[in-house]
Short mmCIF file of C-alpha atoms in Angstrom, two decimals:
data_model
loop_
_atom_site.label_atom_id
_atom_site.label_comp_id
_atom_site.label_asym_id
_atom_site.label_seq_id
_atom_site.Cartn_x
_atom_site.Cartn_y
_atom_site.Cartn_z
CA UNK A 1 97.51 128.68 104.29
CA UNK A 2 98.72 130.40 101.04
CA UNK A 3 99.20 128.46 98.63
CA UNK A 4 102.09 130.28 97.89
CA UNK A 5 103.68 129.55 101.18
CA UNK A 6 102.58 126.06 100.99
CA UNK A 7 104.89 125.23 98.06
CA UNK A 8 107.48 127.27 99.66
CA UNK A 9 107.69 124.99 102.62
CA UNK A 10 107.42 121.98 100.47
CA UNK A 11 110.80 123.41 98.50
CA UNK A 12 112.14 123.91 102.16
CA UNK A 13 111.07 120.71 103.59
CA UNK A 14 112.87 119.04 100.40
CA UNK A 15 116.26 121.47 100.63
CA UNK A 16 116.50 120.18 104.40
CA UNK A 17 114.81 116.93 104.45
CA UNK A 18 117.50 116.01 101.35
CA UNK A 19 120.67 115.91 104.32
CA UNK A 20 118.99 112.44 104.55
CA UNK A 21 118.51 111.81 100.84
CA UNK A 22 122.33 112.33 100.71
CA UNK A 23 123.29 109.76 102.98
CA UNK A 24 120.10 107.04 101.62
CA UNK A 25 119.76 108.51 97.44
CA UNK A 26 123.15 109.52 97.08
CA UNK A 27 124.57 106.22 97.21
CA UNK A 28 121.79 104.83 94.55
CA UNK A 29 122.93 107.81 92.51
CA UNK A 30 126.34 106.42 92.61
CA UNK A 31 125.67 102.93 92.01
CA UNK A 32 123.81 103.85 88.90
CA UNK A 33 126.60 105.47 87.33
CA UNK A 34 128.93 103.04 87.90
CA UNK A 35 127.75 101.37 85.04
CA UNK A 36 128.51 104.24 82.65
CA UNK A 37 131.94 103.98 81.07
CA UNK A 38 134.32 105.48 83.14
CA UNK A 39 134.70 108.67 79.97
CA UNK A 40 131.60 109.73 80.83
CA UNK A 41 132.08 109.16 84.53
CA UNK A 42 135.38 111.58 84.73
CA UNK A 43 133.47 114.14 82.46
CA UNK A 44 130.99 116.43 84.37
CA UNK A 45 129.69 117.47 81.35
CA UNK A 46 129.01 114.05 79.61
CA UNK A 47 127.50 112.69 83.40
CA UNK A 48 125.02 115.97 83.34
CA UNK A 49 122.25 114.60 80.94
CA UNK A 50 122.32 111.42 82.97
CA UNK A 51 122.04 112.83 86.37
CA UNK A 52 119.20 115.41 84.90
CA UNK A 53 117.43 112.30 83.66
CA UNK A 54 117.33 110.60 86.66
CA UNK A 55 116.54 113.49 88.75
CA UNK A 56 113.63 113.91 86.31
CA UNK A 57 111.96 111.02 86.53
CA UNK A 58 112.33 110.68 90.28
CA UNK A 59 110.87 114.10 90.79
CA UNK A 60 107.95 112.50 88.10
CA UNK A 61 106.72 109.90 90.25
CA UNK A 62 106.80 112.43 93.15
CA UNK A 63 104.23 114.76 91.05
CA UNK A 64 102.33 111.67 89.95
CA UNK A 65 102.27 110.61 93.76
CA UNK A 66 100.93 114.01 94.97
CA UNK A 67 98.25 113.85 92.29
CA UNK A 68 96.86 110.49 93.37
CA UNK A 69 96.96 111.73 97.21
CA UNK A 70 95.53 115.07 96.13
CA UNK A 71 92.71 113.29 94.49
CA UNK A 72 91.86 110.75 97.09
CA UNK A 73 91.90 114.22 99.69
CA UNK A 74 89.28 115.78 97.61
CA UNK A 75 86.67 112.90 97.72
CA UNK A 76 87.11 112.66 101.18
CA UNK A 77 86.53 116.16 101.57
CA UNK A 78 83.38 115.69 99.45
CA UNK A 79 82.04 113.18 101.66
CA UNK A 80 83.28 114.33 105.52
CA UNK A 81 82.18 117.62 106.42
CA UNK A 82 84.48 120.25 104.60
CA UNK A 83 85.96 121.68 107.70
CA UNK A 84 86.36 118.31 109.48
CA UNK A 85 88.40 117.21 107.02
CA UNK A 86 90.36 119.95 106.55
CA UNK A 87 91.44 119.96 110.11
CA UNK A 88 92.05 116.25 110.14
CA UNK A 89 93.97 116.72 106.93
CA UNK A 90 96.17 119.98 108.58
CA UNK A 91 96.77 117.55 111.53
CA UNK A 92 98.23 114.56 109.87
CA UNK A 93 100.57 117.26 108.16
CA UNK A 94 101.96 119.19 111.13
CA UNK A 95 102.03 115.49 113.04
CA UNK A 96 104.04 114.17 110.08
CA UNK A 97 106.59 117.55 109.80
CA UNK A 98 107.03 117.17 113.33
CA UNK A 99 107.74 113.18 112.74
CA UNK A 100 110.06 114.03 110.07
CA UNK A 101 112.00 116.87 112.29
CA UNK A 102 112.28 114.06 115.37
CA UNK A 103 113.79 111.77 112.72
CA UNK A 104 116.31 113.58 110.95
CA UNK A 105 117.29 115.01 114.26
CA UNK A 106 117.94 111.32 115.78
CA UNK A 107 115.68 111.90 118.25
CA UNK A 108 112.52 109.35 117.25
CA UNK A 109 113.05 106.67 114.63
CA UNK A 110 109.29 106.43 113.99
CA UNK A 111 109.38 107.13 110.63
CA UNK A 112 111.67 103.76 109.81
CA UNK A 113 108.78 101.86 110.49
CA UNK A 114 106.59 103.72 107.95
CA UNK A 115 109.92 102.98 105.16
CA UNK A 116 109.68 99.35 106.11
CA UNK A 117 106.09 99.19 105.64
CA UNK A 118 106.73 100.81 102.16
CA UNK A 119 109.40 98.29 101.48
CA UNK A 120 107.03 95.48 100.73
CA UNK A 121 105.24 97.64 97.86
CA UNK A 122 108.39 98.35 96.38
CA UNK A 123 109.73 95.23 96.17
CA UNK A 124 107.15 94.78 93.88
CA UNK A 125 108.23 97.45 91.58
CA UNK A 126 112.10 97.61 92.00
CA UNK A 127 112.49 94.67 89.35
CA UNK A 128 110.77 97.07 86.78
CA UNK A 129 114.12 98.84 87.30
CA UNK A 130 116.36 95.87 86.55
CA UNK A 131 115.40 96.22 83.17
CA UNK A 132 116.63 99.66 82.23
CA UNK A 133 120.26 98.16 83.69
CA UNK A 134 123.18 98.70 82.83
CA UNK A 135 121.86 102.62 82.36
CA UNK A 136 124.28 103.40 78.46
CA UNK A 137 121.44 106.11 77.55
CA UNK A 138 119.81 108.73 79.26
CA UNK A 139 116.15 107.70 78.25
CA UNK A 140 117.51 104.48 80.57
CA UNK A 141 118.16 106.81 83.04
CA UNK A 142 114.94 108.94 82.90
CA UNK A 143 113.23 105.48 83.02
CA UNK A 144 115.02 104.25 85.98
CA UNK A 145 114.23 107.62 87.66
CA UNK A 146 110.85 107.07 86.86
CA UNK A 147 111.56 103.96 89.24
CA UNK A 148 113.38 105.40 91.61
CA UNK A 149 110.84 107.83 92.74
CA UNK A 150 108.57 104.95 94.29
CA UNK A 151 111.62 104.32 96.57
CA UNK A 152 110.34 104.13 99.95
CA UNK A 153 111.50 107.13 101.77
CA UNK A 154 110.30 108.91 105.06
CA UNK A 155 110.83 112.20 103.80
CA UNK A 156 108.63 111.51 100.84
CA UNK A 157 105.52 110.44 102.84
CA UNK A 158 105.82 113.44 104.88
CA UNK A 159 106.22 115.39 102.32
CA UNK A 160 102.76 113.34 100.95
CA UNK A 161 101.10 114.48 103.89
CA UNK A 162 101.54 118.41 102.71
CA UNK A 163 99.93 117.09 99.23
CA UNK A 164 96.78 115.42 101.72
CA UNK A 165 96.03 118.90 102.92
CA UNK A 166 95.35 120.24 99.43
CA UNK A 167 92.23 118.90 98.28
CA UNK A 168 93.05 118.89 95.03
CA UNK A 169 95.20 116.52 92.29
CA UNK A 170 96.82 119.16 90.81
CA UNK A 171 97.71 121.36 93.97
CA UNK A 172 98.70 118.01 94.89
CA UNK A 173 101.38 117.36 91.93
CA UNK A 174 102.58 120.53 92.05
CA UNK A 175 103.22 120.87 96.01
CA UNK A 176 105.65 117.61 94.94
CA UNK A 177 106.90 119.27 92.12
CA UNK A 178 108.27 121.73 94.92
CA UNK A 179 109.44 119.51 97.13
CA UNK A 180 111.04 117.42 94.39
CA UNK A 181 112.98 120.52 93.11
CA UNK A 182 113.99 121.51 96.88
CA UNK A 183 116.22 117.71 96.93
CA UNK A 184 118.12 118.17 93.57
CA UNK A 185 121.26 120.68 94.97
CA UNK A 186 121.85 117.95 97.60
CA UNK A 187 121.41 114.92 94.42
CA UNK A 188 122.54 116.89 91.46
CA UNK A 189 126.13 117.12 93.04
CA UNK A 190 128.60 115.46 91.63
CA UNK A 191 132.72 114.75 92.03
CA UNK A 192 134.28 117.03 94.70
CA UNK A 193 131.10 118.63 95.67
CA UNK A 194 129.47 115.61 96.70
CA UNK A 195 131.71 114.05 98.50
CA UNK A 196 132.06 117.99 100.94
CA UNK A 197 128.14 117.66 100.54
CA UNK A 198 128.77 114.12 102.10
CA UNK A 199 131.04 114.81 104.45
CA UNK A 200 128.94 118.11 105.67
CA UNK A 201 125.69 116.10 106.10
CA UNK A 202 127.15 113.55 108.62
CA UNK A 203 127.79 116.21 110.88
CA UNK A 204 125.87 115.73 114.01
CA UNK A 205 124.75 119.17 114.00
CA UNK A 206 123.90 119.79 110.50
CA UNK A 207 121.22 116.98 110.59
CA UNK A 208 120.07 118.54 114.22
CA UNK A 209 119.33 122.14 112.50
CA UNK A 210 117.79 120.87 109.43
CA UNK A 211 115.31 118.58 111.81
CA UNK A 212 114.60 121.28 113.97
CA UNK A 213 113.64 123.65 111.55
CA UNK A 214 111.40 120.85 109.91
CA UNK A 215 110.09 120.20 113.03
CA UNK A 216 108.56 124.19 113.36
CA UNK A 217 107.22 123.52 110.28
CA UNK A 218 104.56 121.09 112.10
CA UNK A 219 104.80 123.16 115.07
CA UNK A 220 103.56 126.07 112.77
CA UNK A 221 100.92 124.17 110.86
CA UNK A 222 99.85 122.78 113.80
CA UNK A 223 99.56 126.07 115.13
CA UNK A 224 97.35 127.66 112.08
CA UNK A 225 95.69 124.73 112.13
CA UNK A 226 94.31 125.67 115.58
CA UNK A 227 93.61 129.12 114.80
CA UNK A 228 91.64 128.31 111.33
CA UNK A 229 89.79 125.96 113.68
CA UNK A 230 88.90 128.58 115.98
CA UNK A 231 87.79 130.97 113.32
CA UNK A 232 85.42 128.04 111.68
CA UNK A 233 83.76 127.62 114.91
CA UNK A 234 83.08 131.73 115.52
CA UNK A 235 81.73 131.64 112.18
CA UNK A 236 79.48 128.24 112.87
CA UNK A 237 78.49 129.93 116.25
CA UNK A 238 77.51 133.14 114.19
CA UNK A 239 75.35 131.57 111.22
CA UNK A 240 73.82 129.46 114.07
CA UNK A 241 72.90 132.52 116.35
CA UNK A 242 71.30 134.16 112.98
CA UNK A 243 69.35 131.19 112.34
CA UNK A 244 67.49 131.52 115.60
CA UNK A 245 66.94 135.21 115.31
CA UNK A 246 65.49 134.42 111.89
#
């Protein structure tokens, strides 16, 4: 797959996938600024370098966290058989979209279980956070961001799983990068907006189209996945079949 379309669906996969950060981020969002004096509260302009420093470091652990995935996918790839890998890689991806679409829909719960397991790393690393409260500067803020990207969160492992297929620490950081920009409309709003945002993402229907559509995102990789396959062994089959001519 392009890489091009690659990030694009990790922007998309964030845009829709963030219907749940709403509903799970959006409160954290909220609780941090309640220790900002209620000025800066009332003044969107004042709460903008806050919210942009929060939103930065979150989306800074994400890239970090697609690096180290996109590393440890390119020495497996260096010691399984290249196209092996790859497949097993393009798998866990479309099985994880697919996860992700069944979840936000309602349908499958499955990836709770994957937060909870997550829980017990970061309750290792939320009290790193408690220093940096209450948040009176935004280099707190960017810190506590920095934090706050290491939240467990279902849509962040799948989201992982696109980094796994990429082979490569950079590719990696930068398919995150993506996906971290897709979440900030649904986390950058504040006052009126987020509260519509909040009401609109509690409708039944809104989380149904946003998991569907996730969900043909697996469908799809699944798909290519097959037909890549398919390709790899013509092309196997072919430099066999020359091998016994020669």
């Amino acid at each position: 797959m392009p890489t091009e379309i690659t990030l694009v669906s990790a922007f998309l996969v964030g845009l829709l996938g963030s219907v749940h950060c709403l509903g799970m981020c959006g409160g954290i969002v909220g609780a941090l600024t309640l220790g900002l004096h209620e000025d800066i509260r009332r003044s969107p302009a004042r709460l903008f370098p806050y919210l942009l420093a929060y939103n930065t470091g979150r989306i800074a652990s994400y890239a970090v966290a697609g690096a180290l995935v996109g590393f440890l996918s390119a020495q497996i790839l260096h010691i399984a058989p290249p196209a092996q890998a790859r497949l097993a890689a393009k798998i866990i991806t479309g099985g994880f979209m697919i996860a992700l679409g069944l979840y936000l829909a309602g349908w499958w719960p499955g990836l709770s279980a994957l937060e909870r397991l997550g829980g017990k790393l970061w309750v290792r690393i939320e009290p790193f956070g408690r220093r940096f409260l209450p948040v009176n500067h935004p280099a707190k803020a960017l810190a506590l961001g920095l934090v706050w990207g290491w939240l467990p969160c279902g849509l962040v492992y799948s989201a992982l799983a696109l980094s796994l297929a990429t082979g490569n620490a950079a590719r990696g950081a930068l398919l995150m990068l993506a996906f971290g920009l897709g979440t900030l409309p649904m986390l950058f709003a504040m006052g009126a907006t987020a509260r519509w945002l909040g009401n609109v993402v509690r409708l039944v229907w809104v989380r149904r189209v946003a998991g569907i559509l996730i969900l043909l995102f697996g469908v799809y990789t699944l798909a290519a996945t097959g037909g890549h396959a398919g390709h790899g062994g013509e092309q196997a089959s072919h430099s066999r079949s020359n091998n016994y001519e020669n």
